[in-house]
């Protein structure tokens, strides 16, 4: 289930956006009452409920906009429960002050906007003692280890738990919580109103990640890189998985340069089946492989890692294969052998003059493929030293960036 968060300054705007969210097919709506600029009229707001709802009044210290007296906030929460809201969000420090009443379900929440505490497990267990129906834990994550520890709370929790590692590095926790029993995840509805760093928009969660189809048997795949926000891999792969009827999901893992070992160590428990690899890791990841195909050995670059049943990491280079097959098809067909194998090939690229702009992982893969097919290759890059290094490694010509327009 996906819970859309809505917060507006006016009562009329709040109810209008709630109705729009209902028409868009949302399962559940969180109303952020703290965003209202006037005293909330609960009877007016709750008169017509187009969807089930979570009633929330978030304080400033927890990332909200409530600036009035705390006792007034507590009274509004009690009134909402008396009016029969579906869910009420109660921060950990006030949950003991507000009794259970009627059919309203209690979300006992903990927010930390600065860090992920070392004792987050103890904090989660404290929530278990406060009569929750659901436990929500949202902390700011600065490392993969932080995000991993938060997500794991969904496995160890006594009650259904919504684990959220805030920030771009924790985006995957917002999706994978479903695999570990989270009753729902939070998503934005209006792109102009972002309520938490890393919160995804409703259409993305629903259509790019197929969140409502994720269950305990869903296999996990990832794309790793830095930056990673721009990657289309999750949307493309997840659409393909659903089209083929496969219970799999791909999520983004923000892995800073030099953190590959941390990634493999901290997220081992997720049983990830495979990863796409992008900047800046295509070359660095080769040293973490236990097995690799010929194209990886030749190019020193890997863009796909498959984890076999024994936990071995097997590297592939589909950049190489895709580029060669596409170029040869465009020029009238390829020659002898699959683009990724080690056999000699006869190719329409033989004796062709080719200029490559760039010297990164993809450029390396294409350069090796072109040289192997007998092309006359020239490489250039904005940074001369990178182009020089690649040219010396594969034995081709290099020109400076300023010479690129007249080099062939």
Coordinates of C-alpha atoms in Angstrom, one line a residue:
X1 CA 0.0 0.0 0.0
X2 CA 1.2 3.5 -0.8
X3 CA 0.4 6.4 1.5
X4 CA 0.5 9.8 -0.2
X5 CA 1.5 12.7 2.0
X6 CA -0.5 16.0 1.5
X7 CA 0.0 19.3 3.3
X8 CA -1.5 22.6 2.3
X9 CA -1.9 26.0 3.9
X10 CA -5.6 26.3 3.4
X11 CA -8.5 24.0 4.3
X12 CA -10.0 24.1 0.8
X13 CA -6.7 23.4 -0.9
X14 CA -6.1 20.4 1.5
X15 CA -9.4 18.8 0.7
X16 CA -9.1 19.5 -3.0
X17 CA -5.7 17.8 -3.2
X18 CA -7.1 14.9 -1.1
X19 CA -9.8 14.4 -3.7
X20 CA -7.3 14.6 -6.5
X21 CA -5.1 12.0 -4.9
X22 CA -8.2 9.7 -4.5
X23 CA -8.9 10.1 -8.3
X24 CA -5.3 9.3 -9.0
X25 CA -5.8 5.9 -7.3
X26 CA -4.0 6.4 -4.0
X27 CA -4.6 3.7 -1.3
X28 CA -4.1 6.0 1.7
X29 CA -3.5 9.7 2.4
X30 CA -1.5 11.3 5.2
X31 CA -2.9 14.7 6.1
X32 CA -0.2 17.0 7.4
X33 CA -2.3 19.2 9.6
X34 CA 0.7 21.1 10.7
X35 CA 0.9 22.8 7.3
X36 CA -2.4 24.7 7.8
X37 CA -1.9 28.4 8.4
X38 CA -5.1 28.6 10.5
X39 CA -6.4 26.6 13.4
X40 CA -7.6 23.3 11.9
X41 CA -11.4 22.7 11.6
X42 CA -11.3 18.9 12.0
X43 CA -15.0 18.4 11.4
X44 CA -14.8 20.3 8.1
X45 CA -11.7 18.4 7.0
X46 CA -13.0 15.0 8.0
X47 CA -16.6 15.5 6.8
X48 CA -15.9 13.8 3.5
X49 CA -13.1 11.3 3.3
X50 CA -12.4 10.2 -0.3
X51 CA -9.8 7.7 1.0
X52 CA -8.6 6.2 4.3
X53 CA -6.3 8.6 6.0
X54 CA -3.4 9.1 8.5
X55 CA -3.8 12.1 10.8
X56 CA -0.5 13.8 11.5
X57 CA 0.6 17.0 13.2
X58 CA 4.3 17.1 12.9
X59 CA 6.5 19.3 15.2
X60 CA 9.4 21.4 13.9
X61 CA 11.9 19.2 15.7
X62 CA 10.6 16.2 13.8
X63 CA 10.6 18.0 10.4
X64 CA 7.1 19.5 10.6
X65 CA 5.6 23.0 10.6
X66 CA 3.7 23.0 13.9
X67 CA 4.8 26.0 16.0
X68 CA 1.8 26.3 18.4
X69 CA 1.5 25.0 22.0
X70 CA 2.2 21.3 22.5
X71 CA -0.9 20.8 24.7
X72 CA -3.0 22.2 21.8
X73 CA -1.5 19.7 19.5
X74 CA -2.2 16.8 21.8
X75 CA -5.8 17.9 22.2
X76 CA -6.2 18.0 18.4
X77 CA -4.8 14.4 18.1
X78 CA -7.3 13.3 20.8
X79 CA -10.1 15.0 18.9
X80 CA -9.1 13.3 15.7
X81 CA -9.2 9.9 17.4
X82 CA -12.6 10.6 18.8
X83 CA -13.8 11.5 15.3
X84 CA -12.6 8.1 14.1
X85 CA -9.7 8.8 11.8
X86 CA -8.2 5.6 10.3
X87 CA -4.7 6.1 11.6
X88 CA -3.1 8.6 13.9
X89 CA 0.7 9.3 14.0
X90 CA 2.0 9.7 17.6
X91 CA 5.6 10.4 18.2
X92 CA 7.3 8.1 20.6
X93 CA 7.6 10.7 23.4
X94 CA 3.8 11.4 23.4
X95 CA 2.3 8.0 22.5
X96 CA 2.1 7.2 26.2
X97 CA 0.0 10.3 26.9
X98 CA -2.7 9.5 24.4
X99 CA -4.9 6.4 25.0
X100 CA -6.2 4.0 22.4
X101 CA -9.8 4.7 21.5
X102 CA -12.3 3.3 19.0
X103 CA -11.0 1.8 15.8
X104 CA -8.3 4.3 15.1
X105 CA -4.9 2.5 14.6
X106 CA -1.8 3.9 16.2
X107 CA 1.4 4.7 14.3
X108 CA 4.1 5.2 16.9
X109 CA 6.8 7.1 15.1
X110 CA 10.4 8.2 15.7
X111 CA 12.2 10.8 13.6
X112 CA 15.8 11.9 13.7
X113 CA 16.7 14.5 11.1
X114 CA 20.4 14.6 12.0
X115 CA 21.6 11.0 12.1
X116 CA 20.9 7.3 12.5
X117 CA 21.6 6.6 16.2
X118 CA 23.9 3.8 17.1
X119 CA 21.1 2.5 19.4
X120 CA 18.4 2.6 16.8
X121 CA 17.5 -1.0 17.6
X122 CA 16.8 0.0 21.3
X123 CA 14.8 2.9 20.1
X124 CA 12.7 0.6 17.9
X125 CA 12.1 -1.7 20.9
X126 CA 10.9 1.2 23.0
X127 CA 8.2 1.9 20.4
X128 CA 7.1 -1.7 20.7
X129 CA 6.2 -0.9 24.3
X130 CA 3.8 2.0 23.5
X131 CA 0.8 0.1 22.2
X132 CA 1.4 0.5 18.5
X133 CA -0.4 -1.0 15.6
X134 CA 2.5 0.1 13.4
X135 CA 6.0 1.4 14.2
X136 CA 7.5 4.0 12.0
X137 CA 11.3 4.8 12.2
X138 CA 12.7 7.6 10.0
X139 CA 16.3 8.6 10.5
X140 CA 18.8 10.6 8.4
X141 CA 21.3 8.3 6.7
X142 CA 24.7 9.4 5.7
X143 CA 26.1 5.9 4.9
X144 CA 25.0 2.6 3.4
X145 CA 25.5 1.1 6.8
X146 CA 23.0 3.5 8.3
X147 CA 20.4 2.7 5.6
X148 CA 21.0 -1.0 6.0
X149 CA 20.5 -0.9 9.8
X150 CA 17.3 1.0 9.4
X151 CA 15.9 -1.4 6.8
X152 CA 16.8 -4.4 8.9
X153 CA 14.4 -3.1 11.6
X154 CA 11.6 -4.3 9.3
X155 CA 12.9 -7.8 9.8
X156 CA 13.4 -7.7 13.6
X157 CA 10.4 -5.6 14.6
X158 CA 7.8 -7.1 16.9
X159 CA 5.1 -5.0 15.1
X160 CA 4.6 -4.1 11.5
X161 CA 7.4 -1.6 10.9
X162 CA 7.9 1.2 8.3
X163 CA 11.7 1.7 8.1
X164 CA 12.8 4.9 6.3
X165 CA 16.4 6.0 5.9
X166 CA 16.0 9.6 4.8
X167 CA 18.3 11.0 2.1
X168 CA 19.2 9.9 -1.3
X169 CA 21.4 7.1 0.1
X170 CA 18.4 5.5 1.7
X171 CA 15.9 5.7 -1.2
X172 CA 16.0 1.9 -1.5
X173 CA 14.6 1.5 2.0
X174 CA 11.4 3.2 0.9
X175 CA 10.8 0.5 -1.7
X176 CA 12.2 -2.6 -0.1
X177 CA 10.3 -2.2 3.2
X178 CA 7.5 -3.9 1.4
X179 CA 9.5 -7.1 1.1
X180 CA 10.0 -7.2 4.9
X181 CA 6.4 -6.6 5.9
X182 CA 6.0 -2.8 6.0
X183 CA 2.3 -2.1 5.8
X184 CA 2.9 0.9 3.5
X185 CA 5.4 3.4 2.3
X186 CA 5.1 7.2 2.1
X187 CA 5.2 9.1 -1.2
X188 CA 4.7 12.7 -2.4
X189 CA 1.8 13.8 -4.5
X190 CA 2.6 17.4 -5.4
X191 CA 6.1 17.7 -6.7
X192 CA 6.3 21.3 -5.4
X193 CA 5.9 20.1 -1.8
X194 CA 8.6 17.7 -0.7
X195 CA 8.2 16.6 2.9
X196 CA 11.4 14.6 3.4
X197 CA 14.7 14.2 1.6
X198 CA 14.6 11.1 -0.6
X199 CA 10.8 10.8 -0.6
X200 CA 9.6 9.6 -4.1
X201 CA 6.6 10.8 -5.9
X202 CA 3.4 8.6 -6.0
X203 CA 3.6 7.9 -9.8
X204 CA 7.2 6.8 -9.4
X205 CA 6.5 4.4 -6.5
X206 CA 3.5 3.0 -8.2
X207 CA 4.5 2.7 -11.9
X208 CA 8.3 2.6 -11.8
X209 CA 8.7 0.3 -8.8
X210 CA 5.3 -1.5 -8.9
X211 CA 5.4 -1.2 -5.1
X212 CA 2.0 -2.9 -4.5
X213 CA 3.3 -6.1 -6.2
X214 CA 6.4 -6.4 -4.0
X215 CA 6.1 -9.2 -1.4
X216 CA 8.4 -11.4 0.7
X217 CA 9.3 -13.6 -2.3
X218 CA 10.4 -10.6 -4.5
X219 CA 14.0 -10.9 -5.7
X220 CA 16.1 -7.8 -5.3
X221 CA 18.3 -6.3 -8.1
X222 CA 20.1 -3.0 -8.0
X223 CA 21.9 -0.3 -9.9
X224 CA 25.0 1.1 -8.2
X225 CA 26.7 4.4 -8.9
X226 CA 27.3 7.9 -7.8
X227 CA 25.4 9.9 -8.8
X228 CA 22.4 7.5 -9.2
X229 CA 19.3 9.7 -9.1
X230 CA 19.3 10.1 -12.9
X231 CA 19.5 6.4 -13.7
X232 CA 16.6 5.0 -15.8
X233 CA 17.6 1.4 -15.0
X234 CA 15.0 0.9 -12.3
X235 CA 12.1 2.1 -14.4
X236 CA 13.3 0.1 -17.5
X237 CA 14.1 -3.1 -15.6
X238 CA 11.0 -3.1 -13.4
X239 CA 8.7 -2.6 -16.5
X240 CA 10.4 -5.5 -18.1
X241 CA 10.1 -7.7 -15.0
X242 CA 6.4 -7.1 -14.8
X243 CA 5.9 -7.5 -18.5
X244 CA 7.5 -10.9 -18.3
X245 CA 5.6 -11.9 -15.1
X246 CA 8.8 -12.0 -12.9
X247 CA 8.6 -11.2 -9.2
X248 CA 11.7 -9.0 -9.1
X249 CA 12.4 -5.4 -8.4
X250 CA 15.4 -3.2 -9.2
X251 CA 16.3 -0.3 -6.8
X252 CA 19.0 2.3 -6.8
X253 CA 22.0 2.1 -4.5
X254 CA 24.0 5.3 -4.1
X255 CA 27.5 4.0 -3.6
X256 CA 30.2 6.7 -3.3
X257 CA 33.6 6.1 -4.9
X258 CA 35.6 3.9 -2.7
X259 CA 32.6 2.4 -1.0
X260 CA 32.2 -0.8 -3.0
X261 CA 33.5 -3.0 -0.2
X262 CA 31.0 -1.4 2.2
X263 CA 28.2 -2.1 -0.3
X264 CA 29.0 -5.8 -0.6
X265 CA 29.5 -6.2 3.2
X266 CA 26.6 -4.2 4.6
X267 CA 23.9 -5.3 2.1
X268 CA 24.9 -9.0 1.9
X269 CA 21.8 -9.9 4.0
X270 CA 19.5 -8.6 1.3
X271 CA 20.4 -11.5 -1.0
X272 CA 20.8 -9.3 -4.0
X273 CA 20.7 -11.3 -7.2
X274 CA 22.5 -8.9 -9.5
X275 CA 23.5 -5.3 -10.2
X276 CA 23.9 -2.9 -13.0
X277 CA 27.1 -0.9 -12.5
X278 CA 27.5 2.7 -13.6
X279 CA 29.8 5.7 -12.9
X280 CA 32.3 5.7 -11.2
X281 CA 32.5 1.9 -10.4
X282 CA 32.8 0.1 -13.8
X283 CA 36.5 -0.3 -13.5
X284 CA 36.9 -0.4 -9.7
X285 CA 34.4 -3.2 -9.4
X286 CA 36.5 -5.7 -11.4
X287 CA 38.8 -6.3 -8.4
X288 CA 35.7 -7.5 -6.4
X289 CA 34.7 -10.2 -8.9
X290 CA 35.3 -13.9 -8.4
X291 CA 34.6 -14.7 -12.1
X292 CA 34.4 -12.6 -15.3
X293 CA 33.5 -13.1 -18.9
X294 CA 36.1 -12.4 -21.6
X295 CA 34.9 -8.9 -22.4
X296 CA 35.6 -7.9 -18.8
X297 CA 39.0 -9.4 -18.9
X298 CA 39.9 -7.6 -22.1
X299 CA 38.4 -4.2 -21.3
X300 CA 39.0 -4.0 -17.5
X301 CA 35.4 -2.7 -17.3
X302 CA 32.3 -4.3 -15.9
X303 CA 28.7 -3.0 -16.1
X304 CA 26.8 -6.0 -14.9
X305 CA 27.3 -8.3 -11.8
X306 CA 25.4 -11.5 -11.3
X307 CA 25.5 -13.2 -7.9
X308 CA 25.3 -17.0 -8.2
X309 CA 23.8 -19.4 -5.7
X310 CA 27.2 -19.7 -3.9
X311 CA 27.5 -15.9 -3.4
X312 CA 30.2 -15.5 -6.1
X313 CA 30.2 -12.2 -8.0
X314 CA 30.3 -12.8 -11.8
X315 CA 31.1 -9.9 -14.0
X316 CA 29.8 -9.1 -17.5
X317 CA 30.3 -6.3 -19.9
X318 CA 27.1 -5.7 -21.9
X319 CA 28.2 -2.2 -22.9
X320 CA 30.8 -3.9 -25.1
X321 CA 28.4 -6.4 -26.6
X322 CA 25.5 -3.9 -27.2
X323 CA 27.8 -1.3 -28.8
X324 CA 29.4 -3.8 -31.2
X325 CA 26.2 -5.5 -32.2
X326 CA 24.5 -2.1 -32.8
X327 CA 27.3 -0.6 -34.8
X328 CA 27.7 -3.8 -36.9
X329 CA 23.9 -4.0 -37.5
X330 CA 23.8 -0.4 -38.6
X331 CA 26.6 -1.1 -41.1
X332 CA 25.2 -4.2 -42.7
X333 CA 25.7 -7.0 -40.2
X334 CA 28.5 -8.5 -38.1
X335 CA 30.9 -11.3 -38.7
X336 CA 32.1 -14.4 -37.0
X337 CA 31.0 -14.7 -33.4
X338 CA 29.1 -13.1 -30.6
X339 CA 30.4 -9.7 -29.7
X340 CA 31.4 -10.7 -26.2
X341 CA 33.4 -13.8 -27.0
X342 CA 37.1 -14.2 -27.7
X343 CA 36.9 -15.5 -31.2
X344 CA 38.3 -13.7 -34.2
X345 CA 35.6 -11.8 -36.1
X346 CA 35.1 -10.4 -39.6
X347 CA 33.3 -7.1 -39.2
X348 CA 32.1 -4.2 -41.4
X349 CA 34.1 -2.0 -39.0
X350 CA 37.4 -3.2 -40.4
X351 CA 39.5 -0.2 -41.7
X352 CA 36.8 2.3 -40.7
X353 CA 38.0 5.6 -39.2
X354 CA 36.4 6.0 -35.7
X355 CA 36.6 8.8 -33.2
X356 CA 35.6 8.2 -29.6
X357 CA 34.7 11.2 -27.4
X358 CA 35.4 10.2 -23.8
X359 CA 37.6 7.8 -21.9
X360 CA 35.4 6.4 -19.2
X361 CA 34.1 2.9 -18.6
X362 CA 31.8 2.8 -21.6
X363 CA 34.4 4.4 -23.9
X364 CA 36.9 1.8 -22.8
X365 CA 34.5 -1.1 -23.7
X366 CA 33.7 0.4 -27.1
X367 CA 37.4 1.1 -27.8
X368 CA 38.5 -2.4 -27.1
X369 CA 35.7 -3.8 -29.3
X370 CA 36.5 -1.5 -32.2
X371 CA 40.3 -2.3 -32.1
X372 CA 39.5 -6.0 -32.0
X373 CA 37.4 -5.5 -35.2
X374 CA 40.1 -3.8 -37.1
X375 CA 38.9 -0.2 -36.9
X376 CA 41.4 2.7 -37.1
X377 CA 40.6 4.3 -33.7
X378 CA 41.2 7.8 -32.3
X379 CA 40.3 8.7 -28.7
X380 CA 39.9 12.1 -27.1
X381 CA 38.7 13.4 -23.7
X382 CA 38.3 16.7 -22.0
X383 CA 41.2 15.6 -19.7
X384 CA 44.2 14.8 -22.0
X385 CA 45.7 12.4 -19.4
X386 CA 42.7 10.1 -19.4
X387 CA 42.7 9.9 -23.2
X388 CA 46.5 9.3 -23.3
X389 CA 46.2 6.5 -20.8
X390 CA 43.4 4.7 -22.8
X391 CA 45.3 5.2 -26.1
X392 CA 48.5 3.7 -24.7
X393 CA 46.6 0.8 -23.1
X394 CA 44.9 -0.3 -26.3
X395 CA 47.4 0.9 -28.8
X396 CA 45.5 3.6 -30.7
X397 CA 45.9 7.3 -31.6
X398 CA 45.0 10.1 -29.2
X399 CA 44.2 13.7 -30.0
X400 CA 43.5 16.6 -27.7
X401 CA 40.0 17.8 -27.1
X402 CA 40.5 21.0 -29.1
X403 CA 41.6 18.8 -32.1
X404 CA 38.5 16.6 -32.1
X405 CA 36.7 18.2 -35.0
X406 CA 39.6 17.8 -37.4
X407 CA 41.1 14.6 -36.2
X408 CA 39.7 12.2 -38.8

